[in-house]
Coordinates of C-alpha atoms in Angstrom, one line a residue:
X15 CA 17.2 -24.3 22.8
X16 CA 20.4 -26.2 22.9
X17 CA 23.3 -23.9 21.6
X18 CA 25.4 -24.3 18.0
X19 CA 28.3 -23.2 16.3
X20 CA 25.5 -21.3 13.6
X21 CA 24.0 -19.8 16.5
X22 CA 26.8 -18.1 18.3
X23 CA 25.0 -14.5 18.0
X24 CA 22.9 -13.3 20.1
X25 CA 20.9 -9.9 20.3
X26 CA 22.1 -7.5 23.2
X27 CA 21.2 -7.4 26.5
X28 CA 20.6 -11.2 26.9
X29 CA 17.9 -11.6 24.1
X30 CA 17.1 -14.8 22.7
X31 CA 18.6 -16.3 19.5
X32 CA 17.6 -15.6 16.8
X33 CA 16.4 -19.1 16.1
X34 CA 14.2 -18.6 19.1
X35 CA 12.7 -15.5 17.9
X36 CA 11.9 -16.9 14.2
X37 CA 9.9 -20.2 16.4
X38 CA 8.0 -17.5 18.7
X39 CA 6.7 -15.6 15.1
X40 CA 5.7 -19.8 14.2
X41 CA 3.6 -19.8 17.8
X42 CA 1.8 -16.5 17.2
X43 CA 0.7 -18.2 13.2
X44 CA -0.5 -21.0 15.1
X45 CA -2.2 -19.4 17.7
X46 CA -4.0 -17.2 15.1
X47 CA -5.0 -20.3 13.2
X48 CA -6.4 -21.8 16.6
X49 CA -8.9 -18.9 16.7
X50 CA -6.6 -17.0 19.8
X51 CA -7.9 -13.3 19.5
X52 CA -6.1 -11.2 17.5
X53 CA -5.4 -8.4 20.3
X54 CA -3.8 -11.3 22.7
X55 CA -1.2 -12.6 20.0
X56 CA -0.8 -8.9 19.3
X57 CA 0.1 -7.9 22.9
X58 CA 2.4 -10.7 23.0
X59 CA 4.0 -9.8 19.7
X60 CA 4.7 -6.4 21.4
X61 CA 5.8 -7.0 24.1
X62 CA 8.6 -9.5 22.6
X63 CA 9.8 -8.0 19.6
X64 CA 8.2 -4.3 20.0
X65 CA 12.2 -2.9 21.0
X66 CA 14.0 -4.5 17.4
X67 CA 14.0 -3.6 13.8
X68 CA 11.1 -4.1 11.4
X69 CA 13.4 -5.7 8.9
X70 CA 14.4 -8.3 11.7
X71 CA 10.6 -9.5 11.9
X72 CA 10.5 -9.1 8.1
X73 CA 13.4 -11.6 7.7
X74 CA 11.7 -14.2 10.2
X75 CA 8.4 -13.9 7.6
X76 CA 10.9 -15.1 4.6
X77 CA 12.6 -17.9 6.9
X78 CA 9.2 -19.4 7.2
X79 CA 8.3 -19.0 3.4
X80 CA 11.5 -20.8 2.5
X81 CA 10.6 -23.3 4.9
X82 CA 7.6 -23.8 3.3
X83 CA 4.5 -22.3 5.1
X84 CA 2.0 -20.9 3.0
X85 CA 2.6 -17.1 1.7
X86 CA -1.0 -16.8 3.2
X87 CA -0.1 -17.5 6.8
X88 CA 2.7 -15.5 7.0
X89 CA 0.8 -12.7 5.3
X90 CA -1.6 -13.0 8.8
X91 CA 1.6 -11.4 10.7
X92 CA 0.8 -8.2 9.4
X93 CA -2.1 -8.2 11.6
X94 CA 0.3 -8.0 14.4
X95 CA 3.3 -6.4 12.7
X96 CA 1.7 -3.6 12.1
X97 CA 1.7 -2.9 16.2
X98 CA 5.5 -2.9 15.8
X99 CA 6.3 1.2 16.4
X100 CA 3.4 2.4 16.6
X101 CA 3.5 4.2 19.7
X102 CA 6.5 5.4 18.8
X103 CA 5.9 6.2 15.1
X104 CA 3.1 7.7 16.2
X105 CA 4.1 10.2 18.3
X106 CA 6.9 11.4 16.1
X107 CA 4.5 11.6 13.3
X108 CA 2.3 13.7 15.3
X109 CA 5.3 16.4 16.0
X110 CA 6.3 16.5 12.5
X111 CA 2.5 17.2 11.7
X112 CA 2.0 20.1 14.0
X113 CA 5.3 21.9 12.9
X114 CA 4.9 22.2 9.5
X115 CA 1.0 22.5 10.1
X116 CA 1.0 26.5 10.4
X117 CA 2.9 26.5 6.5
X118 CA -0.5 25.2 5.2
X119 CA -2.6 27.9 3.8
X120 CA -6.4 27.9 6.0
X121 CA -9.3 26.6 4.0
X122 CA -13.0 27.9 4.8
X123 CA -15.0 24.4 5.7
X124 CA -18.4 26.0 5.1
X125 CA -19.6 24.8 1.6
X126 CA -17.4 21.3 1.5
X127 CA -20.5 19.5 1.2
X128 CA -21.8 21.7 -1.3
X129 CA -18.6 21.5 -3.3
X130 CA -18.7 17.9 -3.3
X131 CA -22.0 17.9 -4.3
X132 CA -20.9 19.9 -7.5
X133 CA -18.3 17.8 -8.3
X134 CA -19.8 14.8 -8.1
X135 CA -21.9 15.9 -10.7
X136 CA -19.4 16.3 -13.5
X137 CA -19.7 13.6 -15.8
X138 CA -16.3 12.0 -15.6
X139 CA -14.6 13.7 -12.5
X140 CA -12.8 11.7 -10.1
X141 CA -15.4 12.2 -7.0
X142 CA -18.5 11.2 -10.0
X143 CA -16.7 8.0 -9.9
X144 CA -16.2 7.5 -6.4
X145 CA -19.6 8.5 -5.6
X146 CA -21.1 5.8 -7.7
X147 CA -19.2 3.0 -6.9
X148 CA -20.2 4.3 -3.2
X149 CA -23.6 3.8 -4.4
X150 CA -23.2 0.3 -6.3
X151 CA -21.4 -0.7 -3.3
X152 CA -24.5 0.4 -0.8
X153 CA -26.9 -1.9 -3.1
X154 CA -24.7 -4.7 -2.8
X155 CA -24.6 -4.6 0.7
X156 CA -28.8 -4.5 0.9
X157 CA -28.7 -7.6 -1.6
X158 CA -25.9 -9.5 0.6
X159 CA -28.1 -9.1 3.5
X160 CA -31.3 -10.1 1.3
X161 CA -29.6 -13.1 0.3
X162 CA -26.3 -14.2 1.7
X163 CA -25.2 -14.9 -2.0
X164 CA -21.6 -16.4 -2.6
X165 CA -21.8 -14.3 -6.2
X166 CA -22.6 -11.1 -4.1
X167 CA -20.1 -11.8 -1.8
X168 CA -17.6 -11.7 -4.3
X169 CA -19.0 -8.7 -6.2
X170 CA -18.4 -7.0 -2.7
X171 CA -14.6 -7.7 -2.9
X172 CA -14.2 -5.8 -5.3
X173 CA -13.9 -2.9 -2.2
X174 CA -10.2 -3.8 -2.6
X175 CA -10.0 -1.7 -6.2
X176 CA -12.2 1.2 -4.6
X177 CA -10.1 1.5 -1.8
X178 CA -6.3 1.1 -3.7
X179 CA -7.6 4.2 -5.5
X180 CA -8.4 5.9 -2.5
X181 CA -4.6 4.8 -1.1
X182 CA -2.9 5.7 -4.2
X183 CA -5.2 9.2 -5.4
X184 CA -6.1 10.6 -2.8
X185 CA -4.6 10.1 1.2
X186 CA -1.3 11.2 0.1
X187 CA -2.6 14.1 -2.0
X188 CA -4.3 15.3 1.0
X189 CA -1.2 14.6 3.3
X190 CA 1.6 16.0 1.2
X191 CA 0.5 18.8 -0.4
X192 CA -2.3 19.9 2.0
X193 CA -1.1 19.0 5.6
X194 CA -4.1 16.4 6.0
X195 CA -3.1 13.3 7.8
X196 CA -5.9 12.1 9.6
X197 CA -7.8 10.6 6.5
X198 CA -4.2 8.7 5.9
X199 CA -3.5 8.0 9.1
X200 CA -7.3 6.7 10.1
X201 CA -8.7 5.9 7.4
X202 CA -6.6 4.3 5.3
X203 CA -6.0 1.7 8.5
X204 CA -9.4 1.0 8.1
X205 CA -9.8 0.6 4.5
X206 CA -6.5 -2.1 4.8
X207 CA -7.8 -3.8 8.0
X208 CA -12.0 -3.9 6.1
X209 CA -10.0 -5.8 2.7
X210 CA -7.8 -7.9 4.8
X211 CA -10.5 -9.2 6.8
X212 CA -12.4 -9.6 3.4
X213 CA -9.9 -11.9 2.1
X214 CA -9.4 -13.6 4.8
X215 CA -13.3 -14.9 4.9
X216 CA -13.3 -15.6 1.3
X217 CA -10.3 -18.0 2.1
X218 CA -12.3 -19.8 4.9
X219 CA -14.1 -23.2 4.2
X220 CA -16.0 -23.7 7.5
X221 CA -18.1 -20.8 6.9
X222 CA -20.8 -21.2 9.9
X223 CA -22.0 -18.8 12.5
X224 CA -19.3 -17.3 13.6
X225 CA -18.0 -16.9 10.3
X226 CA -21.1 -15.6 9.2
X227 CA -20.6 -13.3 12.4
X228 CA -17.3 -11.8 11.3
X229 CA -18.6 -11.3 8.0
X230 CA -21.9 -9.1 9.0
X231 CA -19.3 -7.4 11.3
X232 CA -16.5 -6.2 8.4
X233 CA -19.2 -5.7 6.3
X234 CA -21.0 -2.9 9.0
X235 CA -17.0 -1.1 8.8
X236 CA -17.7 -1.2 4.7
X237 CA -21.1 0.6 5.1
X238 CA -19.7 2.8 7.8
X239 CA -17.3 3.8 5.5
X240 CA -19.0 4.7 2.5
X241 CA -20.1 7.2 5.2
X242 CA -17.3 9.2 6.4
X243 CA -16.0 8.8 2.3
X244 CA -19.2 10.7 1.3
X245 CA -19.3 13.1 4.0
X246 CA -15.9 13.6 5.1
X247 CA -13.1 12.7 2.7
X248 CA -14.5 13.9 -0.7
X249 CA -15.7 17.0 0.9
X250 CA -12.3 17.6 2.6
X251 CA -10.8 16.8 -1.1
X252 CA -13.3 19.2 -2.8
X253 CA -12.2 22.4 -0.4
X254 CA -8.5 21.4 -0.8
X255 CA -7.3 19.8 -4.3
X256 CA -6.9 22.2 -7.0
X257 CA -8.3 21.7 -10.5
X258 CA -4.8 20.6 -12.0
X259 CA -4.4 17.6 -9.2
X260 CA -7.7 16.9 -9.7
X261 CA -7.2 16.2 -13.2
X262 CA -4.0 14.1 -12.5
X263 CA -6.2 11.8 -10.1
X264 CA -8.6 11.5 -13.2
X265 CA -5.8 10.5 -15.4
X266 CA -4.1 8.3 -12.9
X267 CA -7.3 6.6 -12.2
X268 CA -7.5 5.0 -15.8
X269 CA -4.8 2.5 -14.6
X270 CA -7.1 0.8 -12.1
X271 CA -9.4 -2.3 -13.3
X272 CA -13.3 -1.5 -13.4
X273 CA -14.8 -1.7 -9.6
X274 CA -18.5 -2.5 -8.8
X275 CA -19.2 -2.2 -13.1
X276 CA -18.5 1.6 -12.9
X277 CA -16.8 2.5 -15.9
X278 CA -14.6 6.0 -15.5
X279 CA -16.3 8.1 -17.8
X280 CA -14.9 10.6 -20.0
X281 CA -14.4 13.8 -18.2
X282 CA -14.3 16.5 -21.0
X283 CA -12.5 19.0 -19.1
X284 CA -9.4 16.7 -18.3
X285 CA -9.1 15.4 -21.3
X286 CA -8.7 19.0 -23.2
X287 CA -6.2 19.8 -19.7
X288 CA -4.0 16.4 -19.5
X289 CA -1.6 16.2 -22.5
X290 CA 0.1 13.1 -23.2
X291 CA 3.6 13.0 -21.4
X292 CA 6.5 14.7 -23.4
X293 CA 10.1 14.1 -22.6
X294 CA 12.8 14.8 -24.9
X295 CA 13.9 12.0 -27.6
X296 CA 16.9 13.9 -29.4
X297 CA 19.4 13.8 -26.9
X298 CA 21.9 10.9 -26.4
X299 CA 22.5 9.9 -22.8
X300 CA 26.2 8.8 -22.5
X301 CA 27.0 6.4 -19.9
X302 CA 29.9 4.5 -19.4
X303 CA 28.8 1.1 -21.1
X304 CA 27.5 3.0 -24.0
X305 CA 25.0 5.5 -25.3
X306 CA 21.2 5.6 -25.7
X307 CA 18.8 8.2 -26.9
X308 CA 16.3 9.0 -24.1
X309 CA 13.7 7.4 -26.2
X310 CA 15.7 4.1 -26.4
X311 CA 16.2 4.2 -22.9
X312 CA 12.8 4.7 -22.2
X313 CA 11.6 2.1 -24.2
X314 CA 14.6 -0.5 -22.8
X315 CA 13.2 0.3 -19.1
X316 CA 9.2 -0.2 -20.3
X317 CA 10.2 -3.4 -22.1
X318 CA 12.2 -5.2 -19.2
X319 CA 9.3 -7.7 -17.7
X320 CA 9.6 -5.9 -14.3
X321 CA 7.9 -3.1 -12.4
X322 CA 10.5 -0.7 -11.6
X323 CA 10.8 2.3 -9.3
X324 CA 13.7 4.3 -7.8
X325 CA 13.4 6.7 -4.8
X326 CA 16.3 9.4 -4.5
X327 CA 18.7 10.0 -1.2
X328 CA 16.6 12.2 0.1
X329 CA 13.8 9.9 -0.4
X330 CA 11.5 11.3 -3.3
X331 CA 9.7 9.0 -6.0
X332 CA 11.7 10.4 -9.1
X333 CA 11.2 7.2 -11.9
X334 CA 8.6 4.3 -12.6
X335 CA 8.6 2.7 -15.7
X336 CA 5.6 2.6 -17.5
X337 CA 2.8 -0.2 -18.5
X338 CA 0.8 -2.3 -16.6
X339 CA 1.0 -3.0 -13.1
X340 CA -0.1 -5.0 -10.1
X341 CA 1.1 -2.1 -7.7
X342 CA 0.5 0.5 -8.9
X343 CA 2.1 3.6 -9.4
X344 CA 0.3 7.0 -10.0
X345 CA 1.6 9.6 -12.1
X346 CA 1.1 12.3 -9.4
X347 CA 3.1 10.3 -6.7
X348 CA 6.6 11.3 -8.8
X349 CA 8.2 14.3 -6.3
X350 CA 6.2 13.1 -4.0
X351 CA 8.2 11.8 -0.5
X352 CA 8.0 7.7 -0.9
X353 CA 6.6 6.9 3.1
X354 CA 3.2 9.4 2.1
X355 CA 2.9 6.6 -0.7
X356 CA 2.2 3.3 1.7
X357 CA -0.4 2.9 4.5
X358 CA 0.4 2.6 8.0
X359 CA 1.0 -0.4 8.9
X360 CA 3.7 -1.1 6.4
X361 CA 5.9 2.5 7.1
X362 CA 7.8 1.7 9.5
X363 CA 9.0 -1.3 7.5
X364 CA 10.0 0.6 4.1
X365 CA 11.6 3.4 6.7
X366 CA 13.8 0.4 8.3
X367 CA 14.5 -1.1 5.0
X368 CA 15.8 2.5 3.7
X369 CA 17.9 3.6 6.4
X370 CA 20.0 0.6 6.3
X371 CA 20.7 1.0 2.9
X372 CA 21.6 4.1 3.6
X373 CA 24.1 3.3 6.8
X374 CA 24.9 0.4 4.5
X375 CA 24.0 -2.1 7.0
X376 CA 22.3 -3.8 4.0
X377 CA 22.3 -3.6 -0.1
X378 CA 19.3 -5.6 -0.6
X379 CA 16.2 -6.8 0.8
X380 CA 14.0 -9.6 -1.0
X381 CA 10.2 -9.8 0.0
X382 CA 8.1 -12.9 -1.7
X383 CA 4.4 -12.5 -1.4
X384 CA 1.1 -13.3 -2.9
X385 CA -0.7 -10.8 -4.9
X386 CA -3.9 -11.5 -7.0
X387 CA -3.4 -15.2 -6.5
X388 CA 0.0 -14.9 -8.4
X389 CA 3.6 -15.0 -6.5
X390 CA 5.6 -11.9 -6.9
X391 CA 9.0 -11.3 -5.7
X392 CA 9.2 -7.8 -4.4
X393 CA 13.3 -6.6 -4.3
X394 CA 14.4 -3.3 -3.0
X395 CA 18.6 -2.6 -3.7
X396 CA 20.6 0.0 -2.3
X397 CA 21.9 2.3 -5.1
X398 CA 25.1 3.3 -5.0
X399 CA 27.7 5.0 -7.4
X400 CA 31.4 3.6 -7.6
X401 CA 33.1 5.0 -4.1
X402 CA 29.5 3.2 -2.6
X403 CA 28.1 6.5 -1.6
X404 CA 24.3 5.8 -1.7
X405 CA 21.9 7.7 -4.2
X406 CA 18.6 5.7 -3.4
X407 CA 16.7 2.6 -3.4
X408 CA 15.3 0.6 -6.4
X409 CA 12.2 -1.1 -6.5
X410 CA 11.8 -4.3 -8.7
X411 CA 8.5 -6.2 -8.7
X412 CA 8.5 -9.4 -10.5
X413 CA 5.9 -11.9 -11.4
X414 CA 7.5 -15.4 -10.4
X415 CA 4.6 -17.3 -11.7
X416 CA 6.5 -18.3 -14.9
X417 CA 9.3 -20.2 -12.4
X418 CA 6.7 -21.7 -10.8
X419 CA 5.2 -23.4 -13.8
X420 CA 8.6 -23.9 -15.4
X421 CA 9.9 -26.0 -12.3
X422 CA 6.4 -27.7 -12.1
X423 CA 7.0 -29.1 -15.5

């Protein structure tokens, strides 16, 4: 590539421009789109941008949205992002594991299934629920192979709700406060790589044999699944979660939209046990641009058409505002360190994105994607008081759809 002024940079130890390196991320798109296998882009990927920073390849993705390729085909290189660090990751996570692993307290594995069993049959608890959208989801799978019906199909998708709860309640439950990482380290993986491939057939138009192929093949990971949830997870979650988490998952579970036409069902004990959330409203907050009462304040923040979060310096979920969501954000994840609250594949980027707030390297990072068939604007900012010391990261999720329709006009 012939050299310009714009292009003077270039990454250490003779690495390629950066213009280069946004053209390769192009080639591995295409080469997806041409039906390459996903492992051989992949071990390209690796071996050409496995030794820079997450946020580099994140900044390449939003080069190619502005010029114009569809959200959706960028969104494919998470497929192959998601190699980026893992080796590395990996093993540090696995150190970190085994030293705090002894300040666990020992849990007696000889009645889990029998303690699942029992709580599954509470009317109303969170593993009832799970349980029988397992079930609904195990006679949709019979009927889709019955039938190969589009309607089925699409009743099937609705996997993705099942498994954000599982995500959002329970892996970092498990992780966090019991020590547990291999259901979020495995199985989350999985559940992402099971809905990804999901949506990506549902996009598809040519939908012949291999299609059909792929489809029977993700499909056989859901069933397999449903497996290891019944006898493995939920058991593991009986032994381990105590009565007051388990009633937080119940009430946090009230923000997701109905999966598989299994209602959450009132569960009497919770509802006796989980008080509405108190917080003061007599006090005045003084600040220097004025003065608020908390309840103002709280009210200002839950009106403001945004989804906002803030993660403290030492990295702990301390504030969402409150209403609906389209990411959402459970109750029981405030206190709770912010990386146990995102899968795998995506870690390494919010740890990247972080620590450069942090060495100030960067004060904010803009992430467009597609989510629900809407365009959101994802923003994280560096916080920072007036001598620029940094006190955390915001989080700001917008719905852009109402700039798309205004400049459409």
């Amino acid at each position: 590539m012939k050299k310009t002024d714009s292009m003077e940079t270039v990454f250490d130890q003779g690495k390629e421009h950066p213009e280069s390196r946004k053209e390769q991320l192009m080639g591995y798109l295409k080469r997806l789109g041409n039906g390459e296998e996903l492992e051989s882009v992949r071990a390209d990927f690796v071996k050409n941008f496995g030794d820079v920073d997450a946020t580099e390849i994140m900044e390449a993705e939003q080069a190619l949205i502005r010029e114009g390729t569809p959200l959706a085909e960028v969104q494919r290189l998470c497929d192959v992002h998601s190699a980026l660090f893992h080796g590395a990751m990996m093993q540090k996570k696995i150190q970190e594991e085994l030293a705090k692993k002894d300040s666990f307290p020992q849990r007696d594995y000889g009645d889990k299934k029998t303690r699942a069993a029992e709580l599954e049959g509470i009317q109303g608890h969170p593993l009832y629920t799970f349980s029988r959208e397992n079930e609904a989801l195990t006679g949709l799978l019979a009927q889709f192979r019955e039938s190969r019906s589009e309607a089925v199909f699409e009743a099937i998708r609705e996997i993705s709700i099942h498994y954000a709860k599982k995500g959002d309640l329970l892996y970092p439950n498990l992780k966090v406060r019991h020590g547990i990482s291999g259901p979020s380290d495995v199985m989350w993986t999985v559940d992402d790589e099971i809905r990804d491939e999901l949506a990506a057939l549902a996009r598809e138009s040519e939908r012949g044999e291999a299609w059909n192929a792929r489809l029977d093949a993700v499909l056989e990971r859901a069933g397999e699944m449903v497996y290891k949830e019944q006898n493995i997870l939920f058991p593991i979650c009986a032994i381990n979660f105590t009565e007051e988490e388990w009633f937080g998952v119940y009430r946090d579970s009230k923000d997701y939209a109905v999966c598989f036409d299994v209602e959450n069902e009132r569960w009497e004990e919770a509802e006796r046990n989980c008080p509405a959330r108190q917080s003061s409203v007599s006090d005045e907050i003084v600040m220097p641009g004025g003065h608020m009462t908390v309840e103002q304040l709280t009210a200002l923040l839950n009106t403001m058409p945004l989804e906002i979060s803030f993660i403290d310096a030492d990295n702990i979920n301390r504030f969402f505002n409150e209403g609906a969501k389209v990411f959402k954000r459970p109750g029981m994840a405030i206190d709770r360190d912010v990386f146990s609250c995102h899968p795998p594949k995506i870690e390494a980027m919010v740890r990247s994105i972080i620590e450069s707030f942090r060495d100030g390297s960067r004060d904010s990072v803009p992430v467009w994607m597609e989510k629900g068939g809407r365009t959101m604007l994802v923003t994280y900012m560096a916080v920072r008081d007036p001598d620029k010391k940094y006190l955390g990261t915001m989080e700001i999720v917008q719905d852009m759809e109402f700039a798309k329709a205004h400049f459409q006009k």
